[in-house]
mmCIF file of C-alpha atoms in Angstrom:
data_model
loop_
_atom_site.group_PDB
_atom_site.id
_atom_site.type_symbol
_atom_site.label_atom_id
_atom_site.label_comp_id
_atom_site.label_asym_id
_atom_site.label_seq_id
_atom_site.Cartn_x
_atom_site.Cartn_y
_atom_site.Cartn_z
ATOM 1 C CA MET A 230 141.114 115.613 135.421
ATOM 2 C CA THR A 231 143.615 117.432 133.244
ATOM 3 C CA ALA A 232 144.022 120.151 135.913
ATOM 4 C CA PHE A 233 145.015 117.443 138.415
ATOM 5 C CA GLY A 234 147.771 116.226 136.077
ATOM 6 C CA PRO A 235 148.062 112.551 137.031
ATOM 7 C CA GLY A 236 151.190 110.572 136.230
ATOM 8 C CA LEU A 237 149.146 107.350 136.190
ATOM 9 C CA LEU A 238 145.527 106.449 135.521
ATOM 10 C CA ALA A 239 144.294 103.346 137.337
ATOM 11 C CA GLY A 240 140.996 101.708 136.492
ATOM 12 C CA ASP A 241 138.651 102.143 133.550
ATOM 13 C CA TRP A 242 139.120 105.576 131.964
ATOM 14 C CA PRO A 243 137.840 106.813 128.579
ATOM 15 C CA ARG A 244 140.364 106.036 125.839
ATOM 16 C CA GLY A 245 140.726 109.633 124.602
ATOM 17 C CA LEU A 246 141.330 111.068 128.068
ATOM 18 C CA LEU A 247 144.993 111.955 128.584
ATOM 19 C CA PRO A 248 146.382 109.586 125.932
ATOM 20 C CA GLN A 249 150.002 110.273 126.945
ATOM 21 C CA VAL A 250 149.461 109.196 130.587
ATOM 22 C CA PRO A 251 150.281 105.548 131.441
ATOM 23 C CA ARG A 252 147.370 103.351 132.546
ATOM 24 C CA THR A 253 146.995 100.291 134.716
ATOM 25 C CA ARG A 254 144.151 98.060 135.760
ATOM 26 C CA LEU A 255 142.964 98.061 139.362
ATOM 27 C CA ALA A 256 143.867 94.370 139.686
ATOM 28 C CA THR A 257 147.407 95.088 138.482
ATOM 29 C CA LEU A 258 147.781 97.968 140.945
ATOM 30 C CA LEU A 259 146.780 95.634 143.774
ATOM 31 C CA ALA A 260 148.920 92.731 142.581
ATOM 32 C CA LYS A 261 152.300 94.435 142.348
ATOM 33 C CA PRO A 262 153.884 97.832 142.932
ATOM 34 C CA TYR A 263 153.821 100.162 139.949
ATOM 35 C CA ALA A 264 157.350 100.404 138.542
ATOM 36 C CA ALA A 265 157.473 104.208 138.394
ATOM 37 C CA ASP A 266 156.872 106.568 141.283
ATOM 38 C CA PRO A 267 154.325 109.106 139.994
ATOM 39 C CA GLU A 268 153.630 112.199 142.048
ATOM 40 C CA ARG A 269 149.881 111.980 141.312
ATOM 41 C CA VAL A 270 147.652 108.993 140.576
ATOM 42 C CA ALA A 271 144.005 109.080 139.513
ATOM 43 C CA ILE A 272 141.916 106.000 140.303
ATOM 44 C CA ALA A 273 138.488 105.318 138.810
ATOM 45 C CA VAL A 274 136.509 103.054 141.130
ATOM 46 C CA PRO A 275 133.438 101.474 139.530
ATOM 47 C CA ALA A 276 130.199 101.038 141.443
ATOM 48 C CA GLY A 277 130.388 98.093 143.800
ATOM 49 C CA LEU A 278 134.160 98.200 144.334
ATOM 50 C CA GLU A 279 134.217 100.993 146.909
ATOM 51 C CA ALA A 280 135.151 98.461 149.601
ATOM 52 C CA ALA A 281 138.524 98.111 147.846
ATOM 53 C CA LEU A 282 139.381 101.782 148.496
ATOM 54 C CA PRO A 283 141.680 101.188 151.504
ATOM 55 C CA ARG A 284 143.686 98.652 149.546
ATOM 56 C CA LEU A 285 143.798 100.762 146.381
ATOM 57 C CA LEU A 286 145.070 103.767 148.335
ATOM 58 C CA LEU A 287 147.728 101.710 150.110
ATOM 59 C CA ALA A 288 148.806 100.075 146.834
ATOM 60 C CA THR A 289 150.060 103.343 145.373
ATOM 61 C CA ARG A 290 153.076 105.259 146.603
ATOM 62 C CA ALA A 291 151.912 108.551 145.071
ATOM 63 C CA ARG A 292 151.971 111.704 147.119
ATOM 64 C CA HIS A 293 148.493 112.671 145.931
ATOM 65 C CA VAL A 294 145.804 110.215 144.903
ATOM 66 C CA ARG A 295 142.508 111.339 143.427
ATOM 67 C CA VAL A 296 139.744 108.737 143.466
ATOM 68 C CA LEU A 297 136.652 109.117 141.307
ATOM 69 C CA THR A 298 133.664 107.079 142.451
ATOM 70 C CA ALA A 299 130.482 106.181 140.568
ATOM 71 C CA GLY A 300 128.331 108.020 143.106
ATOM 72 C CA PRO A 301 128.945 110.743 145.684
ATOM 73 C CA VAL A 302 131.713 109.641 148.053
ATOM 74 C CA VAL A 303 129.584 110.171 151.163
ATOM 75 C CA ASP A 304 126.969 107.812 149.704
ATOM 76 C CA THR A 305 129.235 105.168 148.153
ATOM 77 C CA VAL A 306 131.878 104.797 150.873
ATOM 78 C CA ALA A 307 130.176 102.842 153.653
ATOM 79 C CA ASP A 308 131.966 104.595 156.535
ATOM 80 C CA LEU A 309 134.112 107.543 155.457
ATOM 81 C CA PRO A 310 135.240 108.434 159.033
ATOM 82 C CA ALA A 311 136.391 104.822 159.574
ATOM 83 C CA LEU A 312 138.276 104.906 156.258
ATOM 84 C CA ALA A 313 139.942 108.172 157.263
ATOM 85 C CA ALA A 314 140.905 106.724 160.664
ATOM 86 C CA LEU A 315 142.291 103.538 159.097
ATOM 87 C CA LEU A 316 144.438 105.482 156.634
ATOM 88 C CA ALA A 317 145.366 108.301 159.062
ATOM 89 C CA PRO A 318 148.985 107.105 159.417
ATOM 90 C CA VAL A 319 149.464 107.554 155.656
ATOM 91 C CA TYR A 320 146.887 109.942 154.170
ATOM 92 C CA ARG A 321 144.777 113.002 154.872
ATOM 93 C CA LEU A 322 141.451 112.417 153.134
ATOM 94 C CA THR A 323 139.023 114.996 151.797
ATOM 95 C CA ALA A 324 135.837 114.260 149.878
ATOM 96 C CA GLU A 325 133.670 116.391 147.638
ATOM 97 C CA GLY A 326 131.015 115.008 145.344
ATOM 98 C CA HIS A 327 132.371 112.026 143.397
ATOM 99 C CA VAL A 328 135.990 112.851 144.281
ATOM 100 C CA LEU A 329 138.071 111.591 147.184
ATOM 101 C CA ASP A 330 141.509 113.172 147.540
ATOM 102 C CA ALA A 331 144.193 111.410 149.552
ATOM 103 C CA VAL A 332 147.339 113.424 150.285
ATOM 104 C CA ARG A 333 150.282 111.495 151.711
ATOM 105 C CA LEU A 334 151.520 112.720 155.086
ATOM 106 C CA SER A 335 155.116 112.935 156.230
ATOM 107 C CA PRO A 336 156.183 109.853 158.195
ATOM 108 C CA PRO A 337 156.193 110.190 162.004
ATOM 109 C CA ASP A 338 159.578 110.525 163.661
ATOM 110 C CA GLY A 339 159.375 107.373 165.769
ATOM 111 C CA GLY A 340 157.419 105.098 168.064
ATOM 112 C CA PRO A 341 154.487 102.857 167.187
ATOM 113 C CA ASP A 342 153.132 105.367 164.658
ATOM 114 C CA ARG A 343 156.378 105.149 162.683
ATOM 115 C CA VAL A 344 156.158 101.345 162.715
ATOM 116 C CA VAL A 345 152.551 101.392 161.477
ATOM 117 C CA ARG A 346 153.507 103.824 158.727
ATOM 118 C CA ARG A 347 156.421 101.653 157.625
ATOM 119 C CA ILE A 348 154.110 98.645 157.361
ATOM 120 C CA MET A 349 151.457 100.548 155.419
ATOM 121 C CA ASP A 350 154.059 102.070 153.102
ATOM 122 C CA SER A 351 155.171 98.513 152.262
ATOM 123 C CA ALA A 352 151.719 97.438 151.120
ATOM 124 C CA HIS A 353 152.975 94.790 148.681
ATOM 125 C CA GLY A 354 155.580 93.411 151.102
ATOM 126 C CA LYS A 355 155.170 91.059 154.037
ATOM 127 C CA VAL A 356 153.840 92.738 157.177
ATOM 128 C CA ALA A 357 156.267 90.850 159.412
ATOM 129 C CA ASN A 358 159.307 91.970 157.409
ATOM 130 C CA ALA A 359 158.357 95.665 157.430
ATOM 131 C CA TRP A 360 157.392 95.464 161.108
ATOM 132 C CA ARG A 361 160.675 93.795 162.045
ATOM 133 C CA GLU A 362 162.748 96.337 160.095
ATOM 134 C CA ALA A 363 160.852 99.236 161.658
ATOM 135 C CA LEU A 364 161.392 97.842 165.167
ATOM 136 C CA THR A 365 165.141 97.531 164.603
ATOM 137 C CA GLU A 366 165.247 101.159 163.446
ATOM 138 C CA THR A 367 162.865 102.794 165.932
ATOM 139 C CA ALA A 368 163.081 100.665 169.071
ATOM 140 C CA GLY A 369 166.722 99.633 168.857
ATOM 141 C CA LEU A 370 165.885 95.912 168.865
ATOM 142 C CA THR A 371 168.091 93.332 167.242
ATOM 143 C CA LYS A 372 166.644 91.438 164.280
ATOM 144 C CA ARG A 373 166.133 88.397 166.497
ATOM 145 C CA GLN A 374 164.359 90.438 169.199
ATOM 146 C CA ALA A 375 162.209 92.189 166.591
ATOM 147 C CA ARG A 376 161.282 88.873 164.944
ATOM 148 C CA ALA A 377 160.250 87.440 168.331
ATOM 149 C CA ALA A 378 158.232 90.566 169.169
ATOM 150 C CA VAL A 379 156.334 90.382 165.876
ATOM 151 C CA GLU A 380 155.680 86.642 166.224
ATOM 152 C CA GLU A 381 154.352 87.174 169.748
ATOM 153 C CA ALA A 382 152.213 90.224 168.967
ATOM 154 C CA ALA A 383 150.774 89.084 165.649
ATOM 155 C CA PRO A 384 151.403 85.546 164.428
ATOM 156 C CA TRP A 385 148.815 86.237 161.692
ATOM 157 C CA ALA A 386 151.169 88.836 160.183
ATOM 158 C CA LEU A 387 154.014 86.512 159.260
ATOM 159 C CA ASP A 388 153.046 85.666 155.680
ATOM 160 C CA ALA A 389 150.522 88.370 154.806
ATOM 161 C CA THR A 390 150.877 91.732 153.102
ATOM 162 C CA PRO A 391 148.899 94.779 154.274
ATOM 163 C CA LEU A 392 146.813 94.437 151.108
ATOM 164 C CA GLU A 393 145.846 90.882 152.120
ATOM 165 C CA LEU A 394 144.979 91.595 155.751
ATOM 166 C CA PRO A 395 141.378 92.001 156.836
ATOM 167 C CA LEU A 396 140.646 95.653 157.591
ATOM 168 C CA HIS A 397 140.146 94.965 161.312
ATOM 169 C CA ARG A 398 143.767 93.729 161.471
ATOM 170 C CA LEU A 399 145.030 96.917 159.811
ATOM 171 C CA ALA A 400 142.873 99.061 162.091
ATOM 172 C CA GLY A 401 144.157 97.285 165.229
ATOM 173 C CA MET A 402 147.803 97.258 164.196
ATOM 174 C CA ARG A 403 148.870 100.255 166.297
ATOM 175 C CA ALA A 404 147.580 98.622 169.471
ATOM 176 C CA ARG A 405 149.522 95.437 168.636
ATOM 177 C CA ILE A 406 152.677 97.384 167.865
ATOM 178 C CA GLY A 407 152.580 99.555 170.998
ATOM 179 C CA ALA A 408 153.790 96.824 173.371
ATOM 180 C CA PRO A 409 156.687 95.354 171.360
ATOM 181 C CA ALA A 410 157.851 98.754 170.115
ATOM 182 C CA THR A 411 158.596 99.829 173.668
ATOM 183 C CA ALA A 412 160.011 96.477 174.781
#
């Protein structure tokens, strides 16, 4: 882990490991954005919490996230290809043994992919707010038009954050955004 050089350790790590590196609990990482913006974050995911991986990865703004799982990633992550597809707007995932590396991608230039990325980058904020702001920037809509487009396409998104949404909503977001983004 020392070769990775994390700026933050999230989860349950041995006390003597990297004593100078700040630490946070997984629940804290999910509850609010970390105040600093570390380049690298290491997350220890205990057995049984692998289903929280999409949310844990979205909760950090780090450019490189290294996740250590209790068992081999291919065995502990129920559907690694589905996880990679879900997070494709934000991260490139690679797995080896007990380690999952997520490297943040550059944001797309425009269109529905840019809107999805803006929403996922605002994981602790309201989906509707990020969606509306992205539509005003990428599709040239007024705030009123963008608000109406979001309310029509996804009324379930008004008061939820990406971290609170069921995974099927996150996975289907691009299809929902495609129509209003080109309106």
